[in-house]
Structures are given as C-alpha cells and as structure tokens.
C-alpha cells in the first residue's frame, strides 16, 4: 500500500549556518487515479508560524508501467514555481529551494537566488512497487 502523501518543504539557502525553513505543504494522493494529472497551488505553513507563508505551484501524476502481475507505477512531481514566499534575507528576498519527500525518498530542486517568486520547472519521479491493480493510491 502506497503512502498517500507527498511532503513539500521550502527552504532559504544560507551560505553560513543551516538553511531556514520557509514553510511546508503536502499533496494528498488518496484519490489520484492512473494518468490523472493534477496541477495546483500548495499553501506553505509552518508549525511555529501557522499563517500563510507563500505557496508552490505543483503538477503531479500517477503513471503505470510493468505488467498485470507486477503493476508497478511512478508518481511524477513537477515543482513549477513559487509565489509570495517568506523574505528570509536582508533586502526582502530569499534564496529558495524545495525538498520533496515520498515513501522515504527525498529530492531537492536547485536554489533560486534573491527572489520570493522563484521558477523551478523541475520534475522528479518516485518509483513505487506497491500500487494496486486499479492504480488507486490508498
């Protein structure tokens, strides 16, 4: 059975010290059907700061492959852009990047410097061996 959530977290890159979190969001894959492409804005929040912290525009789809005996699939996630992200640096900007986590695998976009409205257009594929015969994530 697949994990039903893709976790998305935005960070501000810092040259010295640790990177600052700029908020988290998640994609709910519970009702995602095979080859159903979903696109939308994911609001970012933080446990310490539950107010709006910007959002990330994401596209995702469940793609089947393999055979009926072993109906493997992949979840493809494209991080398209962000808007109104937290200005974590002096000068009213950030150096944002996004980490995406699904079923224990973590990937990361490139860093975009001096912006709170970054464009990434980066695609990641998460292969899973747990899809069911109907292609529905539960």
Short mmCIF file of C-alpha atoms in Angstrom, two decimals:
data_model
loop_
_atom_site.label_atom_id
_atom_site.label_comp_id
_atom_site.label_asym_id
_atom_site.label_seq_id
_atom_site.Cartn_x
_atom_site.Cartn_y
_atom_site.Cartn_z
CA UNK A 1 0.00 0.00 0.00
CA UNK A 2 1.38 3.39 -1.01
CA UNK A 3 1.92 6.30 1.30
CA UNK A 4 -0.86 8.74 0.46
CA UNK A 5 1.16 11.92 0.99
CA UNK A 6 3.94 13.75 -0.79
CA UNK A 7 5.63 16.20 1.57
CA UNK A 8 6.86 19.51 0.16
CA UNK A 9 9.08 21.87 2.15
CA UNK A 10 10.58 25.17 1.03
CA UNK A 11 13.91 26.38 2.43
CA UNK A 12 16.01 29.53 2.25
CA UNK A 13 19.61 28.65 1.40
CA UNK A 14 22.20 30.19 3.74
CA UNK A 15 25.92 30.26 2.94
CA UNK A 16 26.83 30.17 6.63
CA UNK A 17 24.80 28.14 9.13
CA UNK A 18 21.79 25.98 8.47
CA UNK A 19 19.14 26.70 5.87
CA UNK A 20 15.90 28.25 7.17
CA UNK A 21 12.57 26.56 6.58
CA UNK A 22 10.08 28.75 4.73
CA UNK A 23 7.05 26.53 5.18
CA UNK A 24 5.68 23.07 4.45
CA UNK A 25 2.80 21.63 2.50
CA UNK A 26 1.63 18.27 1.26
CA UNK A 27 -0.08 16.62 -1.67
CA UNK A 28 -2.86 14.18 -0.81
CA UNK A 29 -2.70 11.29 -3.27
CA UNK A 30 -5.62 9.36 -1.77
CA UNK A 31 -7.97 9.71 -4.75
CA UNK A 32 -5.36 10.01 -7.50
CA UNK A 33 -6.24 7.78 -10.48
CA UNK A 34 -3.84 6.36 -13.07
CA UNK A 35 -2.76 9.02 -15.59
CA UNK A 36 -4.80 11.72 -13.82
CA UNK A 37 -2.69 14.87 -13.94
CA UNK A 38 -3.33 17.29 -11.08
CA UNK A 39 -2.00 20.85 -11.03
CA UNK A 40 -2.45 23.40 -8.28
CA UNK A 41 -1.06 25.78 -5.71
CA UNK A 42 0.06 24.18 -2.43
CA UNK A 43 -0.01 26.64 0.51
CA UNK A 44 3.05 26.62 2.76
CA UNK A 45 2.77 26.77 6.53
CA UNK A 46 5.00 26.05 9.49
CA UNK A 47 4.12 24.56 12.86
CA UNK A 48 5.68 27.54 14.65
CA UNK A 49 4.04 30.02 12.25
CA UNK A 50 0.68 28.67 11.04
CA UNK A 51 -0.07 31.76 8.97
CA UNK A 52 0.26 31.81 5.18
CA UNK A 53 3.89 31.66 4.06
CA UNK A 54 3.53 31.69 0.31
CA UNK A 55 2.73 28.79 -1.99
CA UNK A 56 4.26 26.46 -4.56
CA UNK A 57 2.67 25.53 -7.91
CA UNK A 58 2.94 21.78 -8.47
CA UNK A 59 1.87 19.24 -11.09
CA UNK A 60 1.69 15.52 -10.29
CA UNK A 61 0.52 12.32 -11.94
CA UNK A 62 0.47 8.55 -11.27
CA UNK A 63 1.94 6.68 -14.24
CA UNK A 64 1.61 2.88 -14.51
CA UNK A 65 4.21 0.56 -16.02
CA UNK A 66 5.19 -3.08 -15.67
CA UNK A 67 2.74 -5.94 -16.06
CA UNK A 68 -0.59 -7.02 -14.60
CA UNK A 69 1.31 -9.46 -12.38
CA UNK A 70 3.55 -6.70 -11.02
CA UNK A 71 1.68 -3.41 -11.60
CA UNK A 72 4.48 -1.04 -10.68
CA UNK A 73 3.97 2.67 -11.11
CA UNK A 74 5.61 6.01 -10.55
CA UNK A 75 4.43 9.29 -9.13
CA UNK A 76 5.85 12.16 -11.15
CA UNK A 77 6.02 15.51 -9.32
CA UNK A 78 6.91 18.75 -11.09
CA UNK A 79 7.80 21.76 -8.95
CA UNK A 80 6.85 24.62 -11.26
CA UNK A 81 7.12 27.87 -9.32
CA UNK A 82 6.62 29.65 -6.01
CA UNK A 83 4.95 32.92 -5.15
CA UNK A 84 4.96 35.26 -2.18
CA UNK A 85 7.49 33.14 -0.29
CA UNK A 86 8.92 34.33 3.02
CA UNK A 87 11.57 37.03 2.63
CA UNK A 88 14.20 35.43 4.85
CA UNK A 89 17.20 37.52 3.80
CA UNK A 90 18.11 41.17 4.19
CA UNK A 91 16.81 43.14 1.25
CA UNK A 92 13.39 41.47 1.23
CA UNK A 93 14.26 38.36 -0.76
CA UNK A 94 15.17 34.71 -0.19
CA UNK A 95 17.31 32.06 -1.87
CA UNK A 96 14.61 29.37 -2.05
CA UNK A 97 14.71 25.69 -2.94
CA UNK A 98 12.18 22.90 -2.39
CA UNK A 99 12.63 19.44 -0.90
CA UNK A 100 10.10 16.79 -1.93
CA UNK A 101 9.68 13.55 0.04
CA UNK A 102 7.67 10.46 -0.90
CA UNK A 103 7.95 6.96 0.59
CA UNK A 104 11.28 7.79 2.26
CA UNK A 105 12.97 9.22 -0.85
CA UNK A 106 13.96 12.89 -0.71
CA UNK A 107 14.84 15.05 -3.73
CA UNK A 108 15.64 18.74 -3.99
CA UNK A 109 15.25 21.50 -6.58
CA UNK A 110 18.04 23.88 -7.42
CA UNK A 111 18.34 27.11 -5.45
CA UNK A 112 16.99 30.32 -6.99
CA UNK A 113 18.77 33.39 -5.65
CA UNK A 114 17.34 36.71 -4.46
CA UNK A 115 13.64 36.07 -5.16
CA UNK A 116 10.36 35.38 -3.38
CA UNK A 117 8.69 34.35 -6.67
CA UNK A 118 11.04 31.63 -7.99
CA UNK A 119 10.58 29.50 -11.11
CA UNK A 120 11.98 25.96 -10.95
CA UNK A 121 10.25 23.79 -13.60
CA UNK A 122 11.96 20.69 -12.19
CA UNK A 123 10.45 17.20 -12.45
CA UNK A 124 11.07 14.24 -10.14
CA UNK A 125 9.92 10.64 -10.47
CA UNK A 126 9.25 8.41 -7.49
CA UNK A 127 9.06 4.73 -8.49
CA UNK A 128 6.89 2.55 -6.31
CA UNK A 129 6.29 -1.18 -6.26
CA UNK A 130 3.16 -1.04 -4.14
CA UNK A 131 0.37 0.13 -6.43
CA UNK A 132 -2.77 -1.96 -6.54
CA UNK A 133 -4.45 -3.43 -9.63
CA UNK A 134 -6.74 -0.40 -10.01
CA UNK A 135 -3.97 2.17 -9.88
CA UNK A 136 -5.50 3.99 -6.93
CA UNK A 137 -3.31 5.16 -4.08
CA UNK A 138 -4.89 4.32 -0.72
#
